[in-house]
Short mmCIF file of N, CA and C in Angstrom, two decimals:
data_model
loop_
_atom_site.label_atom_id
_atom_site.label_comp_id
_atom_site.label_asym_id
_atom_site.label_seq_id
_atom_site.Cartn_x
_atom_site.Cartn_y
_atom_site.Cartn_z
N UNK I 1 34.76 -11.47 -33.94
CA UNK I 1 34.12 -11.03 -32.81
C UNK I 1 32.70 -10.49 -33.09
N UNK I 2 31.78 -10.90 -32.28
CA UNK I 2 30.32 -10.68 -32.58
C UNK I 2 30.00 -9.29 -31.90
N UNK I 3 29.20 -8.48 -32.52
CA UNK I 3 28.76 -7.18 -32.00
C UNK I 3 27.48 -7.37 -31.36
N UNK I 4 27.37 -6.89 -30.01
CA UNK I 4 26.19 -7.04 -29.27
C UNK I 4 25.62 -5.69 -29.09
N UNK I 5 24.43 -5.44 -29.53
CA UNK I 5 23.72 -4.14 -29.53
C UNK I 5 23.57 -3.67 -28.05
N UNK I 6 23.50 -4.63 -27.11
CA UNK I 6 23.32 -4.10 -25.68
C UNK I 6 24.52 -3.26 -25.24
N UNK I 7 25.76 -3.65 -25.61
CA UNK I 7 26.92 -2.82 -25.25
C UNK I 7 26.79 -1.41 -25.99
N UNK I 8 26.37 -1.48 -27.11
CA UNK I 8 26.24 -0.15 -27.78
C UNK I 8 25.08 0.76 -27.18
N UNK I 9 24.09 0.22 -26.61
CA UNK I 9 23.11 0.98 -26.01
C UNK I 9 23.69 1.53 -24.72
N UNK I 10 24.30 0.73 -23.96
CA UNK I 10 24.91 1.09 -22.62
C UNK I 10 25.83 2.23 -22.85
N UNK I 11 26.88 2.09 -23.96
CA UNK I 11 27.84 3.05 -24.29
C UNK I 11 27.17 4.39 -24.71
N UNK I 12 26.11 4.33 -25.45
CA UNK I 12 25.31 5.52 -25.90
C UNK I 12 24.73 6.20 -24.73
N UNK I 13 24.19 5.43 -23.83
CA UNK I 13 23.44 6.04 -22.77
C UNK I 13 24.44 6.75 -21.78
N UNK I 14 25.62 6.19 -21.67
CA UNK I 14 26.69 6.83 -20.69
C UNK I 14 27.16 8.11 -21.27
N UNK I 15 27.30 8.00 -22.65
CA UNK I 15 27.91 9.16 -23.35
C UNK I 15 27.03 10.41 -23.41
N UNK I 16 25.72 10.24 -23.34
CA UNK I 16 24.67 11.28 -23.51
C UNK I 16 24.40 11.90 -22.23
N UNK I 17 24.53 13.10 -21.98
CA UNK I 17 24.08 13.74 -20.69
C UNK I 17 22.56 13.59 -20.59
N UNK I 18 22.16 13.43 -19.31
CA UNK I 18 20.78 13.03 -19.04
C UNK I 18 20.26 14.10 -18.03
N UNK I 19 19.01 14.38 -18.15
CA UNK I 19 18.21 15.22 -17.11
C UNK I 19 18.02 14.28 -15.95
N UNK I 20 18.52 14.61 -14.80
CA UNK I 20 18.26 13.49 -13.75
C UNK I 20 18.16 14.14 -12.41
N UNK I 21 18.26 15.42 -12.14
CA UNK I 21 18.20 15.90 -10.73
C UNK I 21 18.01 17.35 -10.68
N UNK I 22 18.19 17.79 -9.41
CA UNK I 22 18.10 19.26 -9.04
C UNK I 22 19.34 19.56 -8.30
N UNK I 23 19.68 20.79 -8.39
CA UNK I 23 20.84 21.35 -7.58
C UNK I 23 20.48 22.72 -7.00
N UNK I 24 20.73 22.90 -5.80
CA UNK I 24 20.23 24.21 -5.10
C UNK I 24 21.52 24.85 -4.51
N UNK I 25 21.78 26.18 -4.88
CA UNK I 25 22.62 27.03 -4.33
C UNK I 25 21.98 28.04 -3.47
N UNK I 26 22.63 28.38 -2.46
CA UNK I 26 21.92 29.43 -1.47
C UNK I 26 23.07 30.44 -1.03
N UNK I 27 22.59 31.69 -0.90
CA UNK I 27 23.59 32.73 -0.61
C UNK I 27 23.84 32.80 0.94
N UNK I 28 22.98 32.20 1.72
CA UNK I 28 23.25 32.15 3.19
C UNK I 28 23.53 30.73 3.74
N UNK I 29 24.07 30.59 4.81
CA UNK I 29 24.38 29.41 5.45
C UNK I 29 23.06 28.90 5.90
N UNK I 30 22.78 27.58 5.75
CA UNK I 30 21.54 26.94 6.31
C UNK I 30 20.34 27.10 5.21
N UNK I 31 20.73 27.15 4.08
CA UNK I 31 19.80 27.10 2.92
C UNK I 31 18.72 28.26 2.94
N UNK I 32 19.29 29.54 2.99
CA UNK I 32 18.41 30.70 2.95
C UNK I 32 18.83 31.53 1.70
N UNK I 33 17.85 32.09 1.04
CA UNK I 33 18.07 32.91 -0.12
C UNK I 33 18.67 32.06 -1.23
N UNK I 34 17.76 31.06 -1.72
CA UNK I 34 18.28 30.10 -2.74
C UNK I 34 17.73 30.15 -4.13
N UNK I 35 18.59 29.41 -4.97
CA UNK I 35 18.25 29.40 -6.40
C UNK I 35 18.31 27.87 -6.64
N UNK I 36 17.20 27.33 -7.12
CA UNK I 36 17.17 25.86 -7.46
C UNK I 36 17.23 25.76 -8.97
N UNK I 37 18.03 24.81 -9.39
CA UNK I 37 18.17 24.48 -10.77
C UNK I 37 17.59 23.08 -10.92
N UNK I 38 16.48 23.16 -11.87
CA UNK I 38 15.80 21.87 -12.17
C UNK I 38 16.27 21.30 -13.44
N UNK I 39 16.03 19.97 -13.60
CA UNK I 39 16.38 19.29 -14.93
C UNK I 39 17.95 19.34 -15.22
N UNK I 40 18.75 19.24 -14.21
CA UNK I 40 20.17 19.33 -14.32
C UNK I 40 20.68 18.25 -15.35
N UNK I 41 21.43 18.52 -16.22
CA UNK I 41 22.08 17.61 -17.18
C UNK I 41 23.31 17.14 -16.46
N UNK I 42 23.62 15.85 -16.49
CA UNK I 42 24.94 15.46 -15.99
C UNK I 42 25.97 15.57 -17.03
N UNK I 43 27.21 15.59 -16.40
CA UNK I 43 28.40 15.78 -17.18
C UNK I 43 28.42 17.04 -17.95
N UNK I 44 27.76 18.08 -17.53
CA UNK I 44 27.84 19.41 -18.13
C UNK I 44 28.11 20.51 -17.23
N UNK I 45 29.02 21.37 -17.54
CA UNK I 45 29.36 22.50 -16.69
C UNK I 45 28.41 23.56 -16.79
N UNK I 46 27.96 24.07 -15.66
CA UNK I 46 27.06 25.27 -15.55
C UNK I 46 27.79 26.45 -14.88
N UNK I 47 27.79 27.55 -15.47
CA UNK I 47 28.40 28.79 -14.91
C UNK I 47 27.26 29.62 -14.14
N UNK I 48 27.60 30.14 -12.93
CA UNK I 48 26.67 30.89 -12.25
C UNK I 48 26.68 32.32 -12.85
N UNK I 49 25.45 32.88 -12.90
CA UNK I 49 25.30 34.23 -13.52
C UNK I 49 26.00 35.28 -12.55
N UNK I 50 26.04 36.51 -13.03
CA UNK I 50 26.70 37.59 -12.23
C UNK I 50 25.94 37.73 -10.76
N UNK I 51 24.66 37.45 -10.72
CA UNK I 51 24.03 37.65 -9.51
C UNK I 51 24.42 36.52 -8.49
N UNK I 52 24.78 35.39 -8.91
CA UNK I 52 25.18 34.34 -7.99
C UNK I 52 26.66 34.05 -7.89
N UNK I 53 27.35 34.54 -8.78
CA UNK I 53 28.88 34.23 -8.82
C UNK I 53 29.51 34.73 -7.51
N UNK I 54 30.26 33.76 -6.89
CA UNK I 54 30.97 34.05 -5.65
C UNK I 54 30.18 34.46 -4.54
N UNK I 55 28.87 33.95 -4.39
CA UNK I 55 27.96 34.37 -3.39
C UNK I 55 27.40 33.23 -2.61
N UNK I 56 27.71 31.93 -2.95
CA UNK I 56 27.14 30.81 -2.31
C UNK I 56 27.64 30.33 -1.08
N UNK I 57 26.74 30.11 -0.08
CA UNK I 57 27.20 29.64 1.20
C UNK I 57 26.77 28.32 1.66
N UNK I 58 25.81 27.72 0.89
CA UNK I 58 25.26 26.41 1.17
C UNK I 58 24.70 25.87 -0.08
N UNK I 59 24.53 24.38 -0.08
CA UNK I 59 24.22 23.83 -1.38
C UNK I 59 23.55 22.46 -0.99
N UNK I 60 22.82 21.99 -2.03
CA UNK I 60 22.13 20.64 -1.88
C UNK I 60 21.82 20.12 -3.29
N UNK I 61 22.10 18.73 -3.40
CA UNK I 61 21.71 18.15 -4.70
C UNK I 61 20.78 17.06 -4.24
N UNK I 62 19.83 16.74 -5.20
CA UNK I 62 18.95 15.73 -4.93
C UNK I 62 18.29 15.21 -6.39
N UNK I 63 17.74 14.00 -6.32
CA UNK I 63 17.17 13.45 -7.56
C UNK I 63 18.17 12.65 -8.28
N UNK I 64 19.12 11.96 -7.54
CA UNK I 64 20.04 11.01 -8.26
C UNK I 64 21.34 11.53 -8.77
N UNK I 65 21.68 12.81 -8.24
CA UNK I 65 22.97 13.38 -8.66
C UNK I 65 23.82 13.66 -7.60
N UNK I 66 25.10 13.93 -7.91
CA UNK I 66 26.16 14.34 -7.07
C UNK I 66 26.88 15.39 -7.76
N UNK I 67 27.23 16.67 -7.11
CA UNK I 67 27.65 17.74 -7.81
C UNK I 67 29.11 18.23 -7.29
N UNK I 68 29.89 18.79 -8.05
CA UNK I 68 31.09 19.50 -7.65
C UNK I 68 30.94 20.93 -8.00
N UNK I 69 31.57 21.72 -7.13
CA UNK I 69 31.57 23.26 -7.18
C UNK I 69 32.96 23.62 -7.70
N UNK I 70 33.07 24.64 -8.47
CA UNK I 70 34.39 25.11 -8.96
C UNK I 70 34.55 26.60 -8.66
N UNK I 71 35.80 27.03 -8.48
CA UNK I 71 36.12 28.47 -7.95
C UNK I 71 36.11 29.40 -9.25
N UNK I 72 36.23 28.84 -10.42
CA UNK I 72 36.26 29.70 -11.73
C UNK I 72 35.13 29.18 -12.65
N UNK I 73 34.83 30.10 -13.57
CA UNK I 73 33.89 29.73 -14.69
C UNK I 73 34.34 28.50 -15.43
N UNK I 74 33.59 27.78 -16.08
CA UNK I 74 33.77 26.68 -16.93
C UNK I 74 34.44 25.61 -16.24
N UNK I 75 34.09 25.35 -15.06
CA UNK I 75 34.55 24.34 -14.13
C UNK I 75 36.06 24.17 -14.04
N UNK I 76 36.68 25.27 -13.85
CA UNK I 76 38.12 25.36 -13.65
C UNK I 76 38.44 25.87 -12.30
N UNK I 77 39.71 25.77 -11.87
CA UNK I 77 40.17 26.26 -10.68
C UNK I 77 40.05 25.20 -9.57
N UNK I 78 39.88 25.65 -8.35
CA UNK I 78 39.72 24.85 -7.06
C UNK I 78 38.34 24.28 -7.18
N UNK I 79 38.29 23.01 -6.74
CA UNK I 79 37.00 22.31 -6.73
C UNK I 79 36.62 21.70 -5.37
N UNK I 80 35.34 21.49 -5.12
CA UNK I 80 34.92 21.00 -3.81
C UNK I 80 33.72 20.11 -4.12
N UNK I 81 33.77 18.97 -3.35
CA UNK I 81 32.47 18.08 -3.48
C UNK I 81 33.05 16.72 -3.43
N UNK I 82 32.23 15.71 -3.66
CA UNK I 82 30.84 15.99 -4.25
C UNK I 82 29.82 16.35 -3.13
N UNK I 83 28.95 17.22 -3.57
CA UNK I 83 27.68 17.51 -2.89
C UNK I 83 26.81 16.31 -3.24
N UNK I 84 26.75 15.23 -2.36
CA UNK I 84 26.19 13.97 -2.71
C UNK I 84 24.63 14.07 -2.65
N UNK I 85 24.07 13.18 -3.42
CA UNK I 85 22.66 13.05 -3.60
C UNK I 85 21.88 13.08 -2.16
N UNK I 86 21.13 14.05 -2.08
CA UNK I 86 20.25 14.19 -0.89
C UNK I 86 20.99 14.51 0.48
N UNK I 87 22.17 14.95 0.21
CA UNK I 87 23.04 15.34 1.37
C UNK I 87 23.05 16.82 1.33
N UNK I 88 22.84 17.42 2.37
CA UNK I 88 22.69 18.89 2.55
C UNK I 88 24.01 19.54 3.03
N UNK I 89 24.83 20.40 2.27
CA UNK I 89 25.90 21.04 2.78
C UNK I 89 25.50 22.41 3.32
N UNK I 90 25.26 22.43 4.51
CA UNK I 90 24.70 23.63 5.24
C UNK I 90 25.56 24.78 5.23
N UNK I 91 26.97 24.59 5.35
CA UNK I 91 27.93 25.58 5.45
C UNK I 91 29.17 25.29 4.50
N UNK I 92 29.18 25.82 3.39
CA UNK I 92 30.34 25.67 2.49
C UNK I 92 31.66 26.00 2.89
N UNK I 93 31.70 26.88 4.03
CA UNK I 93 32.99 27.23 4.55
C UNK I 93 33.81 26.06 5.11
N UNK I 94 33.03 24.90 5.45
CA UNK I 94 33.68 23.68 5.97
C UNK I 94 34.65 23.06 4.80
N UNK I 95 34.39 23.41 3.57
CA UNK I 95 35.09 22.88 2.46
C UNK I 95 35.83 23.98 1.72
N UNK I 96 36.06 25.07 2.35
CA UNK I 96 36.86 26.17 1.72
C UNK I 96 36.18 26.78 0.61
N UNK I 97 34.80 26.70 0.41
CA UNK I 97 34.02 27.25 -0.73
C UNK I 97 33.07 28.30 -0.47
N UNK I 98 33.09 28.74 0.76
CA UNK I 98 32.12 29.82 1.05
C UNK I 98 32.39 31.03 0.21
N UNK I 99 31.40 31.54 -0.58
CA UNK I 99 31.63 32.71 -1.47
C UNK I 99 32.67 32.48 -2.36
N UNK I 100 32.89 31.24 -2.82
CA UNK I 100 33.96 30.92 -3.77
C UNK I 100 33.46 30.36 -5.18
N UNK I 101 32.32 29.85 -5.17
CA UNK I 101 31.87 29.07 -6.41
C UNK I 101 31.49 29.93 -7.56
N UNK I 102 32.02 29.64 -8.84
CA UNK I 102 31.61 30.28 -10.01
C UNK I 102 30.92 29.38 -10.94
N UNK I 103 31.06 28.06 -10.84
CA UNK I 103 30.42 27.13 -11.69
C UNK I 103 30.34 25.82 -11.01
N UNK I 104 29.57 24.77 -11.63
CA UNK I 104 29.30 23.50 -11.01
C UNK I 104 28.85 22.55 -12.08
N UNK I 105 29.12 21.19 -11.67
CA UNK I 105 29.03 20.11 -12.65
C UNK I 105 28.52 18.97 -11.77
N UNK I 106 27.48 18.23 -12.35
CA UNK I 106 26.92 17.07 -11.68
C UNK I 106 27.12 15.76 -12.43
N UNK I 107 27.01 14.72 -11.73
CA UNK I 107 27.07 13.30 -12.31
C UNK I 107 26.07 12.50 -11.61
N UNK I 108 25.60 11.48 -12.29
CA UNK I 108 24.66 10.58 -11.77
C UNK I 108 25.16 9.86 -10.51
N UNK I 109 24.51 9.86 -9.47
CA UNK I 109 24.99 9.13 -8.22
C UNK I 109 24.86 7.65 -8.60
N UNK I 110 25.88 6.84 -8.00
CA UNK I 110 25.86 5.42 -8.16
C UNK I 110 25.18 4.77 -7.05
#
């Protein structure tokens, strides 16, 4: 069997997290009182700090990523999503996640 370096490059690119987008969490419905995370690495779990834990009511992702929100730290517990690239989730209560999120993780949108 012949080894093709192109497959190795694709596999390596898929295995390495990449900076590819932004994710915004807001404490109010309708994107009010927000914190925006730049240069989000895909396939990496982010925990919300004490100030933002269990306080988010709206969210948005953009820049080629889709994100999931989790009810416990380390991307554990109940999840909701994906918050699709360039889709605005004005009210997280529609997904049972209003004031529930403790962590989030994003993936490259296809």
